[in-house]
GROMACS .gro file of C-alpha atoms in nm:
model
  315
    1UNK     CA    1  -2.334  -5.805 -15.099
    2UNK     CA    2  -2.357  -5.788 -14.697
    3UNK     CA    3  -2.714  -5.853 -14.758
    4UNK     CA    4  -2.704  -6.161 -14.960
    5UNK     CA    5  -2.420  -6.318 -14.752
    6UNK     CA    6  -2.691  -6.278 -14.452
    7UNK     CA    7  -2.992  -6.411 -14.602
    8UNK     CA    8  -2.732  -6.719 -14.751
    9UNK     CA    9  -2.645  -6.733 -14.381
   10UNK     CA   10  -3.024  -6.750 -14.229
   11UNK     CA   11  -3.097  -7.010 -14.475
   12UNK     CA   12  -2.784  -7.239 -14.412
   13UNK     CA   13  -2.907  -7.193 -14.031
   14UNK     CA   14  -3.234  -7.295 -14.134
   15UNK     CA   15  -3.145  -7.590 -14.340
   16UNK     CA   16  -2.924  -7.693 -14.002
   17UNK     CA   17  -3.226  -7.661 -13.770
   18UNK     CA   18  -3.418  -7.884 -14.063
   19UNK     CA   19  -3.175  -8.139 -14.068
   20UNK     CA   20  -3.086  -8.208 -13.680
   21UNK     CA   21  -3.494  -8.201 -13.599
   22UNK     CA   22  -3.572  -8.474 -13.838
   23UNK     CA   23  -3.287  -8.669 -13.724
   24UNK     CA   24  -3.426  -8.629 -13.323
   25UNK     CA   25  -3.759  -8.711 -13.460
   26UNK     CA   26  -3.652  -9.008 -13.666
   27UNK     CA   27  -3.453  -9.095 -13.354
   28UNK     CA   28  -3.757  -9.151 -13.176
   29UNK     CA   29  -3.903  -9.366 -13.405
   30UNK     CA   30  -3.608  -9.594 -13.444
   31UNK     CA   31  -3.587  -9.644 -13.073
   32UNK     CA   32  -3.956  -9.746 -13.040
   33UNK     CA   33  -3.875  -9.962 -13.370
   34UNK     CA   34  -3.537 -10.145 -13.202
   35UNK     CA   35  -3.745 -10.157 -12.824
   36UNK     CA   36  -4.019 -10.367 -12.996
   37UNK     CA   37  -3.810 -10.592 -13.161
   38UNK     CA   38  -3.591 -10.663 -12.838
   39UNK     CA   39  -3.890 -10.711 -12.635
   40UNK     CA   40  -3.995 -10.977 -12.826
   41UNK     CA   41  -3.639 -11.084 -12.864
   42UNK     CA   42  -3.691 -11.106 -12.470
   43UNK     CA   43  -4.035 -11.261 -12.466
   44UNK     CA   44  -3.923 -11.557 -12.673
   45UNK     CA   45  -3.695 -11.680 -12.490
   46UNK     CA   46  -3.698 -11.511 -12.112
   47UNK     CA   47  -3.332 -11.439 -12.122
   48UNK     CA   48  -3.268 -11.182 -11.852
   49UNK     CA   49  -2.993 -11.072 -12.061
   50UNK     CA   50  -3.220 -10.952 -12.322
   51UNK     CA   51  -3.429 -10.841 -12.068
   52UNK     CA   52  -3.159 -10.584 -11.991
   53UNK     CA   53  -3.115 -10.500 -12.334
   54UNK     CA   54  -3.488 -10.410 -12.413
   55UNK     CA   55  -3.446 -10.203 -12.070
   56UNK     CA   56  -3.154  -9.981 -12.194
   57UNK     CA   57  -3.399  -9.936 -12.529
   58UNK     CA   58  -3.698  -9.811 -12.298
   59UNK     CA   59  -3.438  -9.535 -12.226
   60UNK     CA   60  -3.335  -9.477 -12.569
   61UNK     CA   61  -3.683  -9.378 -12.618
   62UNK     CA   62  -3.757  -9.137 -12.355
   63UNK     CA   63  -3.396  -8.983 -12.438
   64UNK     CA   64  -3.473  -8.933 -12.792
   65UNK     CA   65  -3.782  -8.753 -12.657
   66UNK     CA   66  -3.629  -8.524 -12.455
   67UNK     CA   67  -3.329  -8.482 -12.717
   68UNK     CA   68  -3.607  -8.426 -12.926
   69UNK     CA   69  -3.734  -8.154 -12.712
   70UNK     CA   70  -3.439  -8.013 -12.637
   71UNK     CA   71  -3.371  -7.952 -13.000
   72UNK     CA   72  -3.655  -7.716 -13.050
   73UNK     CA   73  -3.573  -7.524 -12.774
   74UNK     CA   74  -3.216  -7.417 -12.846
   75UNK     CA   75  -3.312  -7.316 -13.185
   76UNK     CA   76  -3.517  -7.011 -13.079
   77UNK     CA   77  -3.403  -6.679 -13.135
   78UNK     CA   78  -3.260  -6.471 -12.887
   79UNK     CA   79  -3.507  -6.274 -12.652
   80UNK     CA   80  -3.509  -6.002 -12.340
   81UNK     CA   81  -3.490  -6.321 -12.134
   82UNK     CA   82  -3.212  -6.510 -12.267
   83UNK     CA   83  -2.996  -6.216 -12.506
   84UNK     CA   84  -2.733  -6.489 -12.519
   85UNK     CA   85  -2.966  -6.748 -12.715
   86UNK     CA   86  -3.046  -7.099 -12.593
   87UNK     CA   87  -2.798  -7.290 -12.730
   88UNK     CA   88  -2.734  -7.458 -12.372
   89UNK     CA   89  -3.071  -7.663 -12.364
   90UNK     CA   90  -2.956  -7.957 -12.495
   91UNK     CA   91  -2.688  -8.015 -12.230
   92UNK     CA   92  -3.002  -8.057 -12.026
   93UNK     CA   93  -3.164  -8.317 -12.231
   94UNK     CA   94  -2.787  -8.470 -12.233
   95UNK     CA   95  -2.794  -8.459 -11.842
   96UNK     CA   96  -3.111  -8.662 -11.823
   97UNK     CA   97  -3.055  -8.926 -12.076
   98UNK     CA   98  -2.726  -9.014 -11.853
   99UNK     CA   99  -2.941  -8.967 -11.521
  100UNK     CA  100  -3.191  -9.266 -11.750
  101UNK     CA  101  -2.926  -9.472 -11.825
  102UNK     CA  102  -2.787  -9.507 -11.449
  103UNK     CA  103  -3.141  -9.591 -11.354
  104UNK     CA  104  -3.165  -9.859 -11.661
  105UNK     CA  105  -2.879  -9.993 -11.450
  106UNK     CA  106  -3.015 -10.017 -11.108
  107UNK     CA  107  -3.332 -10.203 -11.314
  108UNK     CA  108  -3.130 -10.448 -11.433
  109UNK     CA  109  -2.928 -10.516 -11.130
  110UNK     CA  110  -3.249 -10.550 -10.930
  111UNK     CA  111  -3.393 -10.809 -11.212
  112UNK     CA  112  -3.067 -10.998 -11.181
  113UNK     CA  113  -3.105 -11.046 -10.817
  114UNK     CA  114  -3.392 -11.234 -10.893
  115UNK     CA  115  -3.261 -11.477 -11.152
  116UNK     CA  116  -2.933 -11.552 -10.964
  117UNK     CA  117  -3.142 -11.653 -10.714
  118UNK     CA  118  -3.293 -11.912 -10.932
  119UNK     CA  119  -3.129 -11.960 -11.289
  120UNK     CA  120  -3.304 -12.102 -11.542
  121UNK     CA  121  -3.282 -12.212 -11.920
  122UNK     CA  122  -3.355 -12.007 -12.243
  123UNK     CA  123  -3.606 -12.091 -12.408
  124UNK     CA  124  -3.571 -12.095 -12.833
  125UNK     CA  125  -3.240 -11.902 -12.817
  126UNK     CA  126  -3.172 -11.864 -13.174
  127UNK     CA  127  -3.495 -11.747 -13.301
  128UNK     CA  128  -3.465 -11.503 -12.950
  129UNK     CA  129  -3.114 -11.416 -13.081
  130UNK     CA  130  -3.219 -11.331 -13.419
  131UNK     CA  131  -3.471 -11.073 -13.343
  132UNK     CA  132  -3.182 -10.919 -13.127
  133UNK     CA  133  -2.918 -10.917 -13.431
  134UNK     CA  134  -3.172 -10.743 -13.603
  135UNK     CA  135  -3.232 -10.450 -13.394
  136UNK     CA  136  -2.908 -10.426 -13.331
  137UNK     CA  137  -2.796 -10.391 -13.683
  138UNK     CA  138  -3.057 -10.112 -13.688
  139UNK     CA  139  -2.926  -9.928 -13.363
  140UNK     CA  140  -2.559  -9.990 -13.479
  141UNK     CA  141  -2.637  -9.782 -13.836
  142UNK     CA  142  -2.838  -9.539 -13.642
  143UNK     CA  143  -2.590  -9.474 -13.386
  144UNK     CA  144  -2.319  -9.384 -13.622
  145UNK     CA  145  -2.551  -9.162 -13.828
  146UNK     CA  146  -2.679  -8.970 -13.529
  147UNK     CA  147  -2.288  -8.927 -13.397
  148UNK     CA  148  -2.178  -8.768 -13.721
  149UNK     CA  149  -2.425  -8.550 -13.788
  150UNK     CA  150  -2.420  -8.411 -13.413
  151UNK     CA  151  -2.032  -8.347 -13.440
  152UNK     CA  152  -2.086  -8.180 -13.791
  153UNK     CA  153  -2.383  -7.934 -13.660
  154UNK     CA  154  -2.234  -7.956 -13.317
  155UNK     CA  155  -2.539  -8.092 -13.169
  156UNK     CA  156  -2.485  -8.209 -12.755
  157UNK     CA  157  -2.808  -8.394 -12.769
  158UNK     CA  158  -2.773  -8.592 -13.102
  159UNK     CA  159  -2.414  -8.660 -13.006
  160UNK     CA  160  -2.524  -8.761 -12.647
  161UNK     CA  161  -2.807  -8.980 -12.816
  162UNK     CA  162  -2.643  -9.151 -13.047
  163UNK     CA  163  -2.312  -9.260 -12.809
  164UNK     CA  164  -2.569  -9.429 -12.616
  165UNK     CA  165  -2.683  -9.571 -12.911
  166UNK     CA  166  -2.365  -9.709 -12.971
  167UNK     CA  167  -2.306  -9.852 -12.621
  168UNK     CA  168  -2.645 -10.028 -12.644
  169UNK     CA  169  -2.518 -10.200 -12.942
  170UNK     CA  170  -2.124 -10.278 -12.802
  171UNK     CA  171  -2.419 -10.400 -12.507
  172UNK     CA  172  -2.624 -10.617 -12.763
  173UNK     CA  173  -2.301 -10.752 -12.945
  174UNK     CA  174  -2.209 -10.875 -12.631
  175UNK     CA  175  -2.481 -10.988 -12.497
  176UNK     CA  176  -2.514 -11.224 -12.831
  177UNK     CA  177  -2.162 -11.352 -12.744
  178UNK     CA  178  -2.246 -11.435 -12.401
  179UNK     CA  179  -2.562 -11.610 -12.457
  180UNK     CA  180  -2.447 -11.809 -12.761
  181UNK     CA  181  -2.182 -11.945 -12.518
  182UNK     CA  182  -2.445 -12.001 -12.251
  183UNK     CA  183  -2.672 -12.198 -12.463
  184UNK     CA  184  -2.377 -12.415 -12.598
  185UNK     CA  185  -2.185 -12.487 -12.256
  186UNK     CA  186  -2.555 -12.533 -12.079
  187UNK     CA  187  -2.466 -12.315 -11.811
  188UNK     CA  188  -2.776 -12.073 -11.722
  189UNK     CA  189  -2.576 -11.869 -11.428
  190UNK     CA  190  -2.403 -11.734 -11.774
  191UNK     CA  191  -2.745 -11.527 -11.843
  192UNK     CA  192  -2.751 -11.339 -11.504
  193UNK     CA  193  -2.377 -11.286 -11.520
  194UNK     CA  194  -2.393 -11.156 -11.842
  195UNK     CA  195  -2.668 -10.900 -11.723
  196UNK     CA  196  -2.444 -10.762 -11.445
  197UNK     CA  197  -2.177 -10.692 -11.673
  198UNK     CA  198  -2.448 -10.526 -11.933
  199UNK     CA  199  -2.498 -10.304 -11.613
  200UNK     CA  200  -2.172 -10.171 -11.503
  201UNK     CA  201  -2.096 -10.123 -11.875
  202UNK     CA  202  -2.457  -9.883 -11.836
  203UNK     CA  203  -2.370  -9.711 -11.533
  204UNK     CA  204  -2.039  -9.628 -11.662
  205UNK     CA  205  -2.168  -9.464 -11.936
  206UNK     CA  206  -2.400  -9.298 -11.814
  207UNK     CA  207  -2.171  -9.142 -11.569
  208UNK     CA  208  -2.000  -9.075 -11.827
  209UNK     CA  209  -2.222  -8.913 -12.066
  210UNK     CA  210  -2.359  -8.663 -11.711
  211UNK     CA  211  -2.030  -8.548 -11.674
  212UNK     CA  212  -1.965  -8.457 -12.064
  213UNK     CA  213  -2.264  -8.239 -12.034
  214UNK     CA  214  -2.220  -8.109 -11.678
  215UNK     CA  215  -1.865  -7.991 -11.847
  216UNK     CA  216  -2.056  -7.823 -12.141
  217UNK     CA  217  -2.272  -7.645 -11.872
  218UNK     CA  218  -1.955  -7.488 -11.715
  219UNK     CA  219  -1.880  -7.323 -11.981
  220UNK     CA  220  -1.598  -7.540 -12.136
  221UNK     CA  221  -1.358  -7.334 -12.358
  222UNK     CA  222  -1.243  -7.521 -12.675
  223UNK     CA  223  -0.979  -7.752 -12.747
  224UNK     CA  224  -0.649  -7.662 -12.762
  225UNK     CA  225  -0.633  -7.718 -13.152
  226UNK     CA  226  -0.951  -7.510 -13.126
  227UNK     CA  227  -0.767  -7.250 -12.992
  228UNK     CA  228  -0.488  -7.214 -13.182
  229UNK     CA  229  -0.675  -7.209 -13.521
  230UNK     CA  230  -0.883  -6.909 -13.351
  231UNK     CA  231  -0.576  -6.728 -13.260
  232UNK     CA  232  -0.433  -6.782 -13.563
  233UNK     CA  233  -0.761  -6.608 -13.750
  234UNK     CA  234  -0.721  -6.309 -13.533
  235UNK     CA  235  -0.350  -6.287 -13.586
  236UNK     CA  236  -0.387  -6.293 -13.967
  237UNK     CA  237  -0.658  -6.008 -13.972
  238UNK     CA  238  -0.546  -5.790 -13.745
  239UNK     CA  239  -0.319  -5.549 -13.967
  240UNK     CA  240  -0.314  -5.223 -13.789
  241UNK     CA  241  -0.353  -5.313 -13.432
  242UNK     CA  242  -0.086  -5.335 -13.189
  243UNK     CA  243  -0.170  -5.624 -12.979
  244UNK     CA  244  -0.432  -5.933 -12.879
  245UNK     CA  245  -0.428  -6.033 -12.498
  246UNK     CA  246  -0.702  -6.178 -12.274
  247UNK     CA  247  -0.822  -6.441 -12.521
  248UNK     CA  248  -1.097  -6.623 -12.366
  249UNK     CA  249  -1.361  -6.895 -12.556
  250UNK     CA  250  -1.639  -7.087 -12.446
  251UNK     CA  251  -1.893  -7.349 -12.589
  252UNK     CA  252  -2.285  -7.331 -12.542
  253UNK     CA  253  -2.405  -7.636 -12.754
  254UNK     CA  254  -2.385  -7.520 -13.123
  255UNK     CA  255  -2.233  -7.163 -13.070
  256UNK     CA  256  -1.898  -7.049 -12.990
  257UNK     CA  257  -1.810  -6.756 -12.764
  258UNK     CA  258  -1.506  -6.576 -12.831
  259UNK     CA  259  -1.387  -6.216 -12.664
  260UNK     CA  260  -1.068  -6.031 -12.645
  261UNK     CA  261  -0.898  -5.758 -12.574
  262UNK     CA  262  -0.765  -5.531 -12.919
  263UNK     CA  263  -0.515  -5.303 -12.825
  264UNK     CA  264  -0.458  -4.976 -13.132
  265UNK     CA  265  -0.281  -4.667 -13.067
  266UNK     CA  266  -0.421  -4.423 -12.906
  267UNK     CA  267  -0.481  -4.194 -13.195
  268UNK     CA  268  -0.703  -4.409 -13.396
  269UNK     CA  269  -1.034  -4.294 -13.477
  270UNK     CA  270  -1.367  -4.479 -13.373
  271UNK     CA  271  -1.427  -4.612 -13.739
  272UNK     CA  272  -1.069  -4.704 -13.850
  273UNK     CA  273  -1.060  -4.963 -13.552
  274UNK     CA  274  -1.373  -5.055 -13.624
  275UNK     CA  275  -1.291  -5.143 -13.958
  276UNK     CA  276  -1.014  -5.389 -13.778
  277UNK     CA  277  -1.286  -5.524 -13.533
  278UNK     CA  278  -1.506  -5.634 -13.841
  279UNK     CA  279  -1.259  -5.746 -14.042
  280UNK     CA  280  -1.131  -6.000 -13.763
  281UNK     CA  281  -1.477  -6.095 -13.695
  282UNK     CA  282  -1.565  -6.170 -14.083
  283UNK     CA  283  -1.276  -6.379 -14.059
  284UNK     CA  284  -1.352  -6.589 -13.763
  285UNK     CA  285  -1.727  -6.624 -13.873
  286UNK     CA  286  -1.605  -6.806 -14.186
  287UNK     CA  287  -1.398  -7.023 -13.992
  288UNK     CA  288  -1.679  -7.100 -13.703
  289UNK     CA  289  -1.985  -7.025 -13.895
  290UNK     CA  290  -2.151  -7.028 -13.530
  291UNK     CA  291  -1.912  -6.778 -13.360
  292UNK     CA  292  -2.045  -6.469 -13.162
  293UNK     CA  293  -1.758  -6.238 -13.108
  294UNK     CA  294  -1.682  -6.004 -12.821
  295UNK     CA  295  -1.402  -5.743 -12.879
  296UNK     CA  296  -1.315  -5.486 -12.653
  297UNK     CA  297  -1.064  -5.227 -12.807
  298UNK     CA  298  -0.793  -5.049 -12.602
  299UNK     CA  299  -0.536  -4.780 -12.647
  300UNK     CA  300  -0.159  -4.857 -12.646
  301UNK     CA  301  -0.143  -4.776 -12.298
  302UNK     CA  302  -0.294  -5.065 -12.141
  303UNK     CA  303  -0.069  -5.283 -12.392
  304UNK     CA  304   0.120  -5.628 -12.184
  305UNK     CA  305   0.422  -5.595 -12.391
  306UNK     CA  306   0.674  -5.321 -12.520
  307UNK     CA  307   0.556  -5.064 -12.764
  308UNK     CA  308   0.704  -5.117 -13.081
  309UNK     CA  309   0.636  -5.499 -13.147
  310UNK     CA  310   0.634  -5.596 -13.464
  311UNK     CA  311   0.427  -5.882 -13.494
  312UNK     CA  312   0.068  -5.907 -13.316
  313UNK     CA  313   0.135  -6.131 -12.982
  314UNK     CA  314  -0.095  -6.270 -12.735
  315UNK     CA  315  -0.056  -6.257 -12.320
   0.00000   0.00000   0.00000
């Protein structure tokens, strides 16, 4: 029974692997798909705006590269050189693709400069504008897909990726908006503007997205709802112990770390705390199927609250 619920385990880890890898591969793809389309988008018409646009979708590609990368690598096994796994290399590839999108910022800034300086008109808009809707359509369905399959595998980098996705197309939408009101008013400055704006809107994300992963490298401990759920698992499983204290979590991209202290009495053999110890962790791996559990049992001595306690508390 133990057996088979392993190998249905490896396989389901497997499948997992499959499924997020072909997503950072098709990622790639896609970006080089939506940076073609919104360079020519650009080249029709020489709206800077657009300009900025295709430059955010340079970095889309090079992100989905290293997300890409950074995929394969925290999938491997444990070794002698990493016993904990490598779950944490996709914060990495997270930490870059903000570090890409501030410097897609400064581009664009710098590119600005020079049509502020002298403004001029945009040539056939609506065929430029069309090519744009397109790709954005594209990123917009991509984005979403990418987001809710890297929450459900708990995937940094496909999470990372596609919320950049999604601010390139809040980006595009508005860049349509801008330039549609540009070409009808006949006011060129518009297309510059429009660019800074498409650049603050970058470099906030991208600060944003840095510090998201710089948080997951620090060894973030769950949510608070996260929490609770764990420590009610523990509670409901722990029939025969005495006490829980010195709950601790943290996250490493897909995996969940959670140790505590167990306290028994003092008489209780090796095996029948054991028993309590596996039945706990049973329990918590089929609520976080990518839990690795720490448990370090105690006798009643070291408990935080009065012997005798009825119920199993936490300090």
């Amino acid at each position: 029974m133990a057996e088979t619920e392993n190998t249905m385990a490896i396989a389901a880890k497997a499948a997992a692997k499959r499924k997020v890898a072909n997503l950072a591969f098709w990622s790639i793809i896609i970006a080089a798909i939506v940076l073609g389309l919104k360079l020519v988008a650009w080249y029709i018409t020489g709206s800077v705006a657009l300009y900025s646009d295709a430059l955010e979708s340079i970095v889309n590609v090079i992100a989905s590269m290293a997300a890409f990368w950074a995929i394969q690598v925290s999938y491997k096994p444990a070794d002698q050189d990493h016993p904990f796994g490598h779950h944490k290399a996709e914060y990495f590839s997270a930490v870059l693709e903000g570090v890409l999108i501030v410097l897609a910022a400064l581009l664009i800034l710098n590119e600005v400069w020079r049509a502020w300086q002298a403004p001029a008109p945009i040539e056939k808009p609506w065929n430029g504008l069309a090519v744009n809707g397109i790709a954005t359509v594209i990123n917009a369905f991509w984005a979403w897909t990418l987001i809710r399959a890297g929450r459900a595998e708990k995937s940094p980098a496909l999470v990372a990726d596609g919320n950049h996705i999604m601010t390139d197309v809040v980006t595009s939408i508005g860049v349509f908006g801008g330039l549609v009101g540009a070409i009808l008013t006949g006011w060129h400055i518009l297309d510059p503007a429009l660019a800074v704006i498409v650049a603050l809107n970058i470099l906030w994300q991208g600060w944003h997205v840095i510090g998201s992963s710089m948080n997951g490298l620090m060894d973030r401990a769950v949510d608070t709802q996260a929490h609770m759920r764990i420590r009610d698992v523990i509670s409901a499983n722990c029939k025969g112990a005495l006490e829980v204290h010195d709950l601790k979590t943290r996250i490493a991209g897909r995996a969940t770390f959670i140790e505590f202290h167990l306290v028994v009495d003092a008489d209780m053999s090796v095996g029948a705390s054991h028993v309590i110890c596996d039945r706990i962790e049973d329990a918590l791996k089929a609520e976080i199927p990518s839990v690795r559990v720490t448990i370090h049992v105690e006798p009643d001595d070291e408990a935080k609250l009065p012997k005798g306690t009825t119920a199993v508390p936490f300090a």
